[in-house]
PDB file of C-alpha atoms in Angstrom:
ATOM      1  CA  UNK A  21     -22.898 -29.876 -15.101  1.00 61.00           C
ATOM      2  CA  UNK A  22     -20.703 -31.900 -12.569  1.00 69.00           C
ATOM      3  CA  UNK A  23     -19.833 -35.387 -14.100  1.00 91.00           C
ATOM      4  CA  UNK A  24     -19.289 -37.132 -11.200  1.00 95.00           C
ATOM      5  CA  UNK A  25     -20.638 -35.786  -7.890  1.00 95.00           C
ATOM      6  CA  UNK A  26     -20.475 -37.268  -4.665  1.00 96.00           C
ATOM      7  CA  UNK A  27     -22.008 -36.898  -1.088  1.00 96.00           C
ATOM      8  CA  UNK A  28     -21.557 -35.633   1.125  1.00 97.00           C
ATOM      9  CA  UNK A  29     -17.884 -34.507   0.946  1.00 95.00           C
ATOM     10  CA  UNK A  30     -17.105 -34.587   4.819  1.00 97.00           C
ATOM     11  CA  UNK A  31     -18.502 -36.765   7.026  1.00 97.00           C
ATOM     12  CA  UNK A  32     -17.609 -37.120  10.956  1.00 97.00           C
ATOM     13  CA  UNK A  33     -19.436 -39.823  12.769  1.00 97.00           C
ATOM     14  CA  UNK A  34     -18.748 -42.093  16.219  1.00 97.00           C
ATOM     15  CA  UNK A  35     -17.560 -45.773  15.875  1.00 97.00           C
ATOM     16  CA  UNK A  36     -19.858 -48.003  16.005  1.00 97.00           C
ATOM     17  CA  UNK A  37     -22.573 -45.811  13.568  1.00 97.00           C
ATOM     18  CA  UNK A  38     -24.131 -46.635  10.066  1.00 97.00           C
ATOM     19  CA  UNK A  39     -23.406 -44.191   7.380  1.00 97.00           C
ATOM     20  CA  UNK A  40     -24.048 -43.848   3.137  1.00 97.00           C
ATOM     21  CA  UNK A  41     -22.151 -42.177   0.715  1.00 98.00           C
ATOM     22  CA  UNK A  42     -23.919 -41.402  -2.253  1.00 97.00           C
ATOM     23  CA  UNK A  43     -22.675 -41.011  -5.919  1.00 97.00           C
ATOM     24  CA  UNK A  44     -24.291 -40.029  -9.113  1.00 97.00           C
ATOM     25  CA  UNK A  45     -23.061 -39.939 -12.674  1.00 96.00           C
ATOM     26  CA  UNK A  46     -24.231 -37.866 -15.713  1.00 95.00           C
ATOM     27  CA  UNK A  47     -22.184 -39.319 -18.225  1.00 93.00           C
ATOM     28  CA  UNK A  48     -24.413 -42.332 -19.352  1.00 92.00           C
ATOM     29  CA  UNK A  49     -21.683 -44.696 -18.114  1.00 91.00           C
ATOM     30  CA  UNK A  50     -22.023 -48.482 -18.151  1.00 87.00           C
ATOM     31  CA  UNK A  51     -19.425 -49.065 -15.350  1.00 90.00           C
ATOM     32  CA  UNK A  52     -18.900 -47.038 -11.871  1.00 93.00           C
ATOM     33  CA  UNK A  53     -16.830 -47.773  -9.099  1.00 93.00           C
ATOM     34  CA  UNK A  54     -15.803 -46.677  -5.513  1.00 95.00           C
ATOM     35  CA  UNK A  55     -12.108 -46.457  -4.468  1.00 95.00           C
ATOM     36  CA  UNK A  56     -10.612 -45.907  -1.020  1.00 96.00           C
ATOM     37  CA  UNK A  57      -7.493 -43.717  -0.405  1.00 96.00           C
ATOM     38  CA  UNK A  58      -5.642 -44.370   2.618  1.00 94.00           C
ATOM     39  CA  UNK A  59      -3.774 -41.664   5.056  1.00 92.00           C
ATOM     40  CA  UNK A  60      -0.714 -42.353   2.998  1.00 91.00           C
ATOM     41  CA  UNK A  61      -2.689 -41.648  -0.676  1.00 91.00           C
ATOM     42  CA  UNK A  62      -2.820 -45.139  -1.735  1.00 93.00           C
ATOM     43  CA  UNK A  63      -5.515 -45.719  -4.119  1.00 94.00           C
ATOM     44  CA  UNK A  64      -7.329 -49.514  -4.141  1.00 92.00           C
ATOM     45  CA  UNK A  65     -10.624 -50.081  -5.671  1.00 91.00           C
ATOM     46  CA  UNK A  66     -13.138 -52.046  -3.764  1.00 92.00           C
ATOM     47  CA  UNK A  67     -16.074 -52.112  -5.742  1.00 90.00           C
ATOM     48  CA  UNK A  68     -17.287 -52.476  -9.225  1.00 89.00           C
ATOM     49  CA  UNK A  69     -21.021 -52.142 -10.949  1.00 87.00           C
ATOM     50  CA  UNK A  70     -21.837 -52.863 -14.846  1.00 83.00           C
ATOM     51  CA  UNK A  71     -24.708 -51.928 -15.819  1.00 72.00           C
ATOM     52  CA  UNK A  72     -26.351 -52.396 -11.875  1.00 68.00           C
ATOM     53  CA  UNK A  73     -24.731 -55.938 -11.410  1.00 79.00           C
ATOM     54  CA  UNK A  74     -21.484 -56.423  -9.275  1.00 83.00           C
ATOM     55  CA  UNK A  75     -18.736 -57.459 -11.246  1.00 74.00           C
ATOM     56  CA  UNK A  76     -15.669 -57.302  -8.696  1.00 72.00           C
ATOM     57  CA  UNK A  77     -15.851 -57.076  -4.430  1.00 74.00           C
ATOM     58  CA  UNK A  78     -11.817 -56.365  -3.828  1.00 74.00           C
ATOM     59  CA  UNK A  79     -11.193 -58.085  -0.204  1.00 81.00           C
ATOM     60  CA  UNK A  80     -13.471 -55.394   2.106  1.00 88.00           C
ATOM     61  CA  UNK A  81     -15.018 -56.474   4.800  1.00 90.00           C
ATOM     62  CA  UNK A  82     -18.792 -57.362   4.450  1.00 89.00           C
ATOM     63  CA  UNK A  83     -19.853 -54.011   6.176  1.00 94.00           C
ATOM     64  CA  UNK A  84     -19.517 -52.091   3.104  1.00 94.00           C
ATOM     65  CA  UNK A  85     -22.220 -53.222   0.843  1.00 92.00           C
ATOM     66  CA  UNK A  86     -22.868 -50.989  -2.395  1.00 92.00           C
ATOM     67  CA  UNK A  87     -26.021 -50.652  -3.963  1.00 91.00           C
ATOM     68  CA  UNK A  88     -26.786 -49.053  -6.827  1.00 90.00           C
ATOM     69  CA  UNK A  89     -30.672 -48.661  -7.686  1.00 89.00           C
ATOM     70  CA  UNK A  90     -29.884 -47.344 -11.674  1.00 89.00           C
ATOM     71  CA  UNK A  91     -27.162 -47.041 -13.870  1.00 88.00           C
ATOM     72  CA  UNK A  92     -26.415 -43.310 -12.755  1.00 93.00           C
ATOM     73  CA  UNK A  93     -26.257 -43.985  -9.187  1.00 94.00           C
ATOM     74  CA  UNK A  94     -23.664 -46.248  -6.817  1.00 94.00           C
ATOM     75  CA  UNK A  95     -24.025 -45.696  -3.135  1.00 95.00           C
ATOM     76  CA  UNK A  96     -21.675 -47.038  -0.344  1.00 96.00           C
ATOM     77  CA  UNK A  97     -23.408 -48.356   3.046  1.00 96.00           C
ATOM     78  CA  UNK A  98     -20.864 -48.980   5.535  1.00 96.00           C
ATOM     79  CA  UNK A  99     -22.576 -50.949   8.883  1.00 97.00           C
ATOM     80  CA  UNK A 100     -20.617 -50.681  12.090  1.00 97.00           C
ATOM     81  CA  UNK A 101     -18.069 -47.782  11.255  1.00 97.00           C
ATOM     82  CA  UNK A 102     -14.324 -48.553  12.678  1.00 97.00           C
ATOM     83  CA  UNK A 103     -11.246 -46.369  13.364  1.00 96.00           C
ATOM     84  CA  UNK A 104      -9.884 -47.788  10.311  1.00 94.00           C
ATOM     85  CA  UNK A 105     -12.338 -46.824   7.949  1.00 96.00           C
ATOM     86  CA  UNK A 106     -11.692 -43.202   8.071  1.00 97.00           C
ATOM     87  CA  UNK A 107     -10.097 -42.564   4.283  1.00 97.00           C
ATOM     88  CA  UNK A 108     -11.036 -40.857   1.523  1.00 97.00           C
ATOM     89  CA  UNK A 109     -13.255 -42.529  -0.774  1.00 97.00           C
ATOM     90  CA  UNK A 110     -13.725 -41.549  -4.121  1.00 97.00           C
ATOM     91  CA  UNK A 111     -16.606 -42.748  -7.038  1.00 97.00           C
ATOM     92  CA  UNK A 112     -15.269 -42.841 -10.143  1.00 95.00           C
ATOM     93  CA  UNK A 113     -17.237 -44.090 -13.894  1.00 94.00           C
ATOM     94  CA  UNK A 114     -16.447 -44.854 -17.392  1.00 91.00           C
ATOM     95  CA  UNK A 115     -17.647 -46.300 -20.294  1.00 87.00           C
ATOM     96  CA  UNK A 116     -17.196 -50.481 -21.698  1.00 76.00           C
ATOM     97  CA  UNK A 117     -14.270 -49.942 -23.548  1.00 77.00           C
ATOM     98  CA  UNK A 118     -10.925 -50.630 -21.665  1.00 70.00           C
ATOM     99  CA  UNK A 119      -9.063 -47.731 -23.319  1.00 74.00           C
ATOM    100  CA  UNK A 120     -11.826 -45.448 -21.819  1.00 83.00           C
ATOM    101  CA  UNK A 121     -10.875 -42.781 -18.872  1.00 88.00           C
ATOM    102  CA  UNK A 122     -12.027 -43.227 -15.657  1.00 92.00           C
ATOM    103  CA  UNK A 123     -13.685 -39.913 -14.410  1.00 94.00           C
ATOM    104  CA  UNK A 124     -13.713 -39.451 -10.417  1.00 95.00           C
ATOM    105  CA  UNK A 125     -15.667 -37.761  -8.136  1.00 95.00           C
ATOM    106  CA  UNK A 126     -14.425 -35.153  -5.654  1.00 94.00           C
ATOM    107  CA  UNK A 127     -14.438 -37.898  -2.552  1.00 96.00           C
ATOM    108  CA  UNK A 128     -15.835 -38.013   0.452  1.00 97.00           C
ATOM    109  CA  UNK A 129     -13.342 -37.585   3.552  1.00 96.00           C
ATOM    110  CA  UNK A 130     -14.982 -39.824   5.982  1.00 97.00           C
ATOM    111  CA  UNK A 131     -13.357 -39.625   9.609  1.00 97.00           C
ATOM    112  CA  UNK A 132     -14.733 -41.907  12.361  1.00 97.00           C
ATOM    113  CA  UNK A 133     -13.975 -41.005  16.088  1.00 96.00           C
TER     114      UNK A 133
ATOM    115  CA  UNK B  28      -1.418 -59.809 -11.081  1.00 75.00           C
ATOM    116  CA  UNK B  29      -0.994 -56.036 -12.364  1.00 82.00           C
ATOM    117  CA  UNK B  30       1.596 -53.934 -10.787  1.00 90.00           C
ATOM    118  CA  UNK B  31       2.458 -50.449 -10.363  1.00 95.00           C
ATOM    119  CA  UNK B  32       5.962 -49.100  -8.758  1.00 96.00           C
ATOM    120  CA  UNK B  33       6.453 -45.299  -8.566  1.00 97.00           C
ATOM    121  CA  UNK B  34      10.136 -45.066  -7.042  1.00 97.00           C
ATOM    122  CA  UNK B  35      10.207 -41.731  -5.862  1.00 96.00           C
ATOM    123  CA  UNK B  36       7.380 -40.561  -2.798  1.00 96.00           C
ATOM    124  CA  UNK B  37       8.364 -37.056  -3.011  1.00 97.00           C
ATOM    125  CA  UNK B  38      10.135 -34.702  -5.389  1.00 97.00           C
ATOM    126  CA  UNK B  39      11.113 -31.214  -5.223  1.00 97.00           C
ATOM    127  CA  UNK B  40      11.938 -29.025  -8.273  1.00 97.00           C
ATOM    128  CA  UNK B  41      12.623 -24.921  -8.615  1.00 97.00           C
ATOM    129  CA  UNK B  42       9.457 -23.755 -10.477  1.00 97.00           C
ATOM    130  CA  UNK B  43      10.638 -23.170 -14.300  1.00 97.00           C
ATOM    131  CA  UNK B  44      13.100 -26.545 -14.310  1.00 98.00           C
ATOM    132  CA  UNK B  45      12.295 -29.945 -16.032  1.00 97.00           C
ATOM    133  CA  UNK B  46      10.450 -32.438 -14.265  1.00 97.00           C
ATOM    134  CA  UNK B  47      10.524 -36.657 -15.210  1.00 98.00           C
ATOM    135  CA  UNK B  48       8.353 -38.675 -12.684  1.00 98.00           C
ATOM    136  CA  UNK B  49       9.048 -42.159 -12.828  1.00 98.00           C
ATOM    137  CA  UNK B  50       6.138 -45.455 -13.497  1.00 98.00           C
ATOM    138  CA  UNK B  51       7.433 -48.654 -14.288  1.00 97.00           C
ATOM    139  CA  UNK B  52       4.475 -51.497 -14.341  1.00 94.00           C
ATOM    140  CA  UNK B  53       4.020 -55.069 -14.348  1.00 90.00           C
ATOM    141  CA  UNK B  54       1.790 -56.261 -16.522  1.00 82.00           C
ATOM    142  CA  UNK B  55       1.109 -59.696 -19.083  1.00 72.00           C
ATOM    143  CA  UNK B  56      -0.668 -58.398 -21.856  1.00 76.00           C
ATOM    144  CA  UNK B  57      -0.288 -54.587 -23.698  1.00 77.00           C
ATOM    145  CA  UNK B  58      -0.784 -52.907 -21.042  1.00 86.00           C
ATOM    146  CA  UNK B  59      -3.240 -49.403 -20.721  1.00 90.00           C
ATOM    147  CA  UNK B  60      -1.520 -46.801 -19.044  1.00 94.00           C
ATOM    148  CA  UNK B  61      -2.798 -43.513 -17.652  1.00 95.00           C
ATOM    149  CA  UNK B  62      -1.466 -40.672 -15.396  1.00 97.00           C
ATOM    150  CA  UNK B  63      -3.610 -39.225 -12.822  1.00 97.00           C
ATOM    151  CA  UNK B  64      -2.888 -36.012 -11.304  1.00 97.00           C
ATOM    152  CA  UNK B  65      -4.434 -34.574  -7.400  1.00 96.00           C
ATOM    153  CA  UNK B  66      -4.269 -31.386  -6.363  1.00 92.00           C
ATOM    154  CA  UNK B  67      -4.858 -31.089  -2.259  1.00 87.00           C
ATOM    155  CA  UNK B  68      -8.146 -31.885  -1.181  1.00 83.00           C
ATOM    156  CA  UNK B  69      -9.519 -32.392  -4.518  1.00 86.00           C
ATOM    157  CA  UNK B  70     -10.112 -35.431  -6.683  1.00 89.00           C
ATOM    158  CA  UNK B  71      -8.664 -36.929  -9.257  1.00 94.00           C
ATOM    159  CA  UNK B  72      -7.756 -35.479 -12.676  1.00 95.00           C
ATOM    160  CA  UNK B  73      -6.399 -37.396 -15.943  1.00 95.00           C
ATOM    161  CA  UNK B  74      -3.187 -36.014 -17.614  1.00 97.00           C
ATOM    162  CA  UNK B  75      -2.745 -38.339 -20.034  1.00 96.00           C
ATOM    163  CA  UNK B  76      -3.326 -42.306 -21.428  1.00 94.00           C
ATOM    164  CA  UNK B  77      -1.685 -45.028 -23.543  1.00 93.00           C
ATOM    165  CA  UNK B  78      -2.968 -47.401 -24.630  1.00 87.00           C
ATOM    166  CA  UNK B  79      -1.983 -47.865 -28.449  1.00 84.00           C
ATOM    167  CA  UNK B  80       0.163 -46.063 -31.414  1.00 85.00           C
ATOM    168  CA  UNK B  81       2.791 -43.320 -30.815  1.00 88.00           C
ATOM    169  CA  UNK B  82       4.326 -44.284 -27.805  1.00 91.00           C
ATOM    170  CA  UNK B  83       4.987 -40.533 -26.674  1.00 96.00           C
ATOM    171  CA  UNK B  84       1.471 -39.079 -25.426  1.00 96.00           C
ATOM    172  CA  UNK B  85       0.451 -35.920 -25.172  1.00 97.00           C
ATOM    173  CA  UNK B  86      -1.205 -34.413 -22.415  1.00 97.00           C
ATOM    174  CA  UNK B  87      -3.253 -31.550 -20.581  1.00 96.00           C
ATOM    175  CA  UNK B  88      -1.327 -28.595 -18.563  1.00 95.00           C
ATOM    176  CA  UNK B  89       1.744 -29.493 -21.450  1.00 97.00           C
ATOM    177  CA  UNK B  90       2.611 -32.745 -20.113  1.00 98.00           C
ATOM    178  CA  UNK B  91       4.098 -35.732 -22.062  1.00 98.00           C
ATOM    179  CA  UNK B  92       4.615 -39.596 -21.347  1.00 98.00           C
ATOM    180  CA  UNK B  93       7.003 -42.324 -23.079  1.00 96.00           C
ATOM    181  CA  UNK B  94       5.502 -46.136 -23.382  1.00 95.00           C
ATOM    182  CA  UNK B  95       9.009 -47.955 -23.105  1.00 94.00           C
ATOM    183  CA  UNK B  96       8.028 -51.676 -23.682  1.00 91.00           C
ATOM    184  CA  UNK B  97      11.714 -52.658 -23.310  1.00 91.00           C
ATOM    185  CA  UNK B  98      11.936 -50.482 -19.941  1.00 93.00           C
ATOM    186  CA  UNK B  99       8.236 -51.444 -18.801  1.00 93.00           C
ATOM    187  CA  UNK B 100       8.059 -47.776 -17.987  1.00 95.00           C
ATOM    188  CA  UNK B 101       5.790 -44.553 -18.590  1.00 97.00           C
ATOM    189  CA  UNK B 102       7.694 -41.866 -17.526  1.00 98.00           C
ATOM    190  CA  UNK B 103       5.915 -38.579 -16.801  1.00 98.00           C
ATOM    191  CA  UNK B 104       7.427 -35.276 -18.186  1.00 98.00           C
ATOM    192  CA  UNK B 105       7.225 -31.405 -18.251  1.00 98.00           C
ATOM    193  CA  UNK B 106       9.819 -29.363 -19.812  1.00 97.00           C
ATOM    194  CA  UNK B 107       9.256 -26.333 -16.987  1.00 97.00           C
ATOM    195  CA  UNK B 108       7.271 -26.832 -14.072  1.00 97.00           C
ATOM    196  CA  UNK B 109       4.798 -23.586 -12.697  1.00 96.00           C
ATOM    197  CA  UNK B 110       4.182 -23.660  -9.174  1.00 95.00           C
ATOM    198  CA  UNK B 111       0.426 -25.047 -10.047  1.00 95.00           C
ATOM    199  CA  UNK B 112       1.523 -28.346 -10.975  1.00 97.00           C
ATOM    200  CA  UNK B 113       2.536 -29.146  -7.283  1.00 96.00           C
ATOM    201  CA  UNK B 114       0.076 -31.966  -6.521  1.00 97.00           C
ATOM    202  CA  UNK B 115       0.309 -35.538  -5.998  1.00 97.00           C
ATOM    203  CA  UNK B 116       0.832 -37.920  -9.671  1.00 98.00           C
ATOM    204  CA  UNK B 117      -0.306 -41.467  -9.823  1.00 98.00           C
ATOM    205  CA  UNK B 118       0.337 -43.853 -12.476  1.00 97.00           C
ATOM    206  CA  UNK B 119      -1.903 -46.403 -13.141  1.00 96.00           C
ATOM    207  CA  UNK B 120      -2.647 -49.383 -15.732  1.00 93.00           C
ATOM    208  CA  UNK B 121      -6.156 -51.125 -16.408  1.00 88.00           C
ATOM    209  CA  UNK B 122      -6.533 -54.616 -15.507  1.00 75.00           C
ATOM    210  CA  UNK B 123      -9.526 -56.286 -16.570  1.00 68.00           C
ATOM    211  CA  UNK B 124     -10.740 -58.750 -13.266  1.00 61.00           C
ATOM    212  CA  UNK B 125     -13.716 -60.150 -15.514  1.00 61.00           C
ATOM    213  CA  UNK B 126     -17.018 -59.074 -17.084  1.00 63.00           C
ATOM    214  CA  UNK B 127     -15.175 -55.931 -18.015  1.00 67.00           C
ATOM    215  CA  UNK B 128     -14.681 -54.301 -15.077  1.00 71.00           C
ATOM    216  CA  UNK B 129     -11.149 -52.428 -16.231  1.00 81.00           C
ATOM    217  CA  UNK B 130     -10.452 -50.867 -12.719  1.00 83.00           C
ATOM    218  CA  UNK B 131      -7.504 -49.278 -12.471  1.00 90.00           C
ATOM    219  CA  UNK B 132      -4.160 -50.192 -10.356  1.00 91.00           C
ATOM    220  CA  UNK B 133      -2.176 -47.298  -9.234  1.00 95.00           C
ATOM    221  CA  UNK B 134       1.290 -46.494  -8.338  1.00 96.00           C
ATOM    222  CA  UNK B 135       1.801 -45.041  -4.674  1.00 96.00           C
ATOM    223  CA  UNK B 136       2.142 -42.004  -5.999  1.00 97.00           C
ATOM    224  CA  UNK B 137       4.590 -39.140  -6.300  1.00 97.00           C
ATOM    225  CA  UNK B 138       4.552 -35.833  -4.483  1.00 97.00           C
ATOM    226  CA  UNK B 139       5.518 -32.833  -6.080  1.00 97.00           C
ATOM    227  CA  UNK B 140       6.390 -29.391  -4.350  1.00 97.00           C
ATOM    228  CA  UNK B 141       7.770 -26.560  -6.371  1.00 97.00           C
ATOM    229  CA  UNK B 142      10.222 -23.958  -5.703  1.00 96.00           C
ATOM    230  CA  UNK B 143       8.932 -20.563  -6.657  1.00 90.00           C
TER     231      UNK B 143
END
């Protein structure tokens, strides 16, 4: 009965290559959102869906593109992978009201060579 | 814009002591705080929020926070550490960037390694 599940959880591809990370919720959520963690832990959000629209694009470069086909699900399509992608990148959900937790996935260590 | 400063990168207490990790934030309205905690290679798990009433919150794993207005802090707190809690602690508040997207801005974070 994960609540937020992610995949896949490591993922090791060449520069240059096209990869999607995939993220489900089960918590009937209206809002989900993907994160990046740096090498030095530093947390930033990058993207944010309510209820299947995009509501915030943090500065990323236009190679990411999210996508999410239902309210459960937010994927993460990155074109043209880069040395500098490789982070940890983490889903995360919650509800509408602001006071609301955040729930995260277990993130997906992606690591471009 | 929302801020988040966590002082200290690392910390290092003897498993039993008292442990304070520091948050102060910048922030124009009430702000809604929450503490995250991350143990290695795993995601990330909430401790504790504030966002209204009693300014000392109670937590999971028998941690507490203190909303200082005054200070702009929320200062994390466990009266005797076990050698489980080492783990990386980010603070974070909830700014709202339209539509009601509420994402969260976190601190740098604070390592903590325990003494056994």
């Amino acid at each position: 009965d994960t609540a937020v599940s992610q995949t896949p959880k490591y993922l090791v591809t060449q520069m240059g290559n096209d990869k999607s990370i995939k993220c489900e919720q089960n918590l009937g959520h209206d809002t989900m959102y993907w994160y990046k963690q740096d090498s030095k832990k530093f947390l930033k959000i990058m993207f944010s869906y309510n209820n299947k629209e995009l509501i915030i694009n943090e500065t990323v470069p236009n190679r990411f593109s999210p996508k999410s086909p239902d309210k459960a699900h937010l994927n993460l399509h990155i074109n043209s992978l880069e040395l500098g992608d490789s982070a940890v990148y983490f889903c995360a959900s919650r509800k509408a009201n602001k006071a609301d937790t955040q729930y995260f996935g277990p993130g997906t260590r992606l690591t471009v060579l | 814009a929302q801020s988040v400063t966590q002082p200290d990168i690392h910390i290092t207490v003897s498993e039993g002591a008292s442990l304070e990790l520091r948050c102060n934030y910048s922030y124009g309205a009430t702000p809604y705080l929450f503490w995250y905690v991350q143990s290695p290679g795993q995601g990330l798990q909430l401790l504790l929020k504030y966002f209204s009433g009693d300014t000392l919150v109670q937590g999971i794993k028998g941690f507490e926070a203190e909303f200082k207005r005054s200070q702009s802090s929320f200062n994390l707190r466990k009266p005797s550490v076990h050698w489980s809690d080492a783990a990386e602690y980010f603070c974070a508040v909830v700014a709202d960037s339209g539509a009601g997207s509420y994402q969260l801005t976190f601190g740098k974070g604070t390592k903590l390694s325990v003494i056994p």
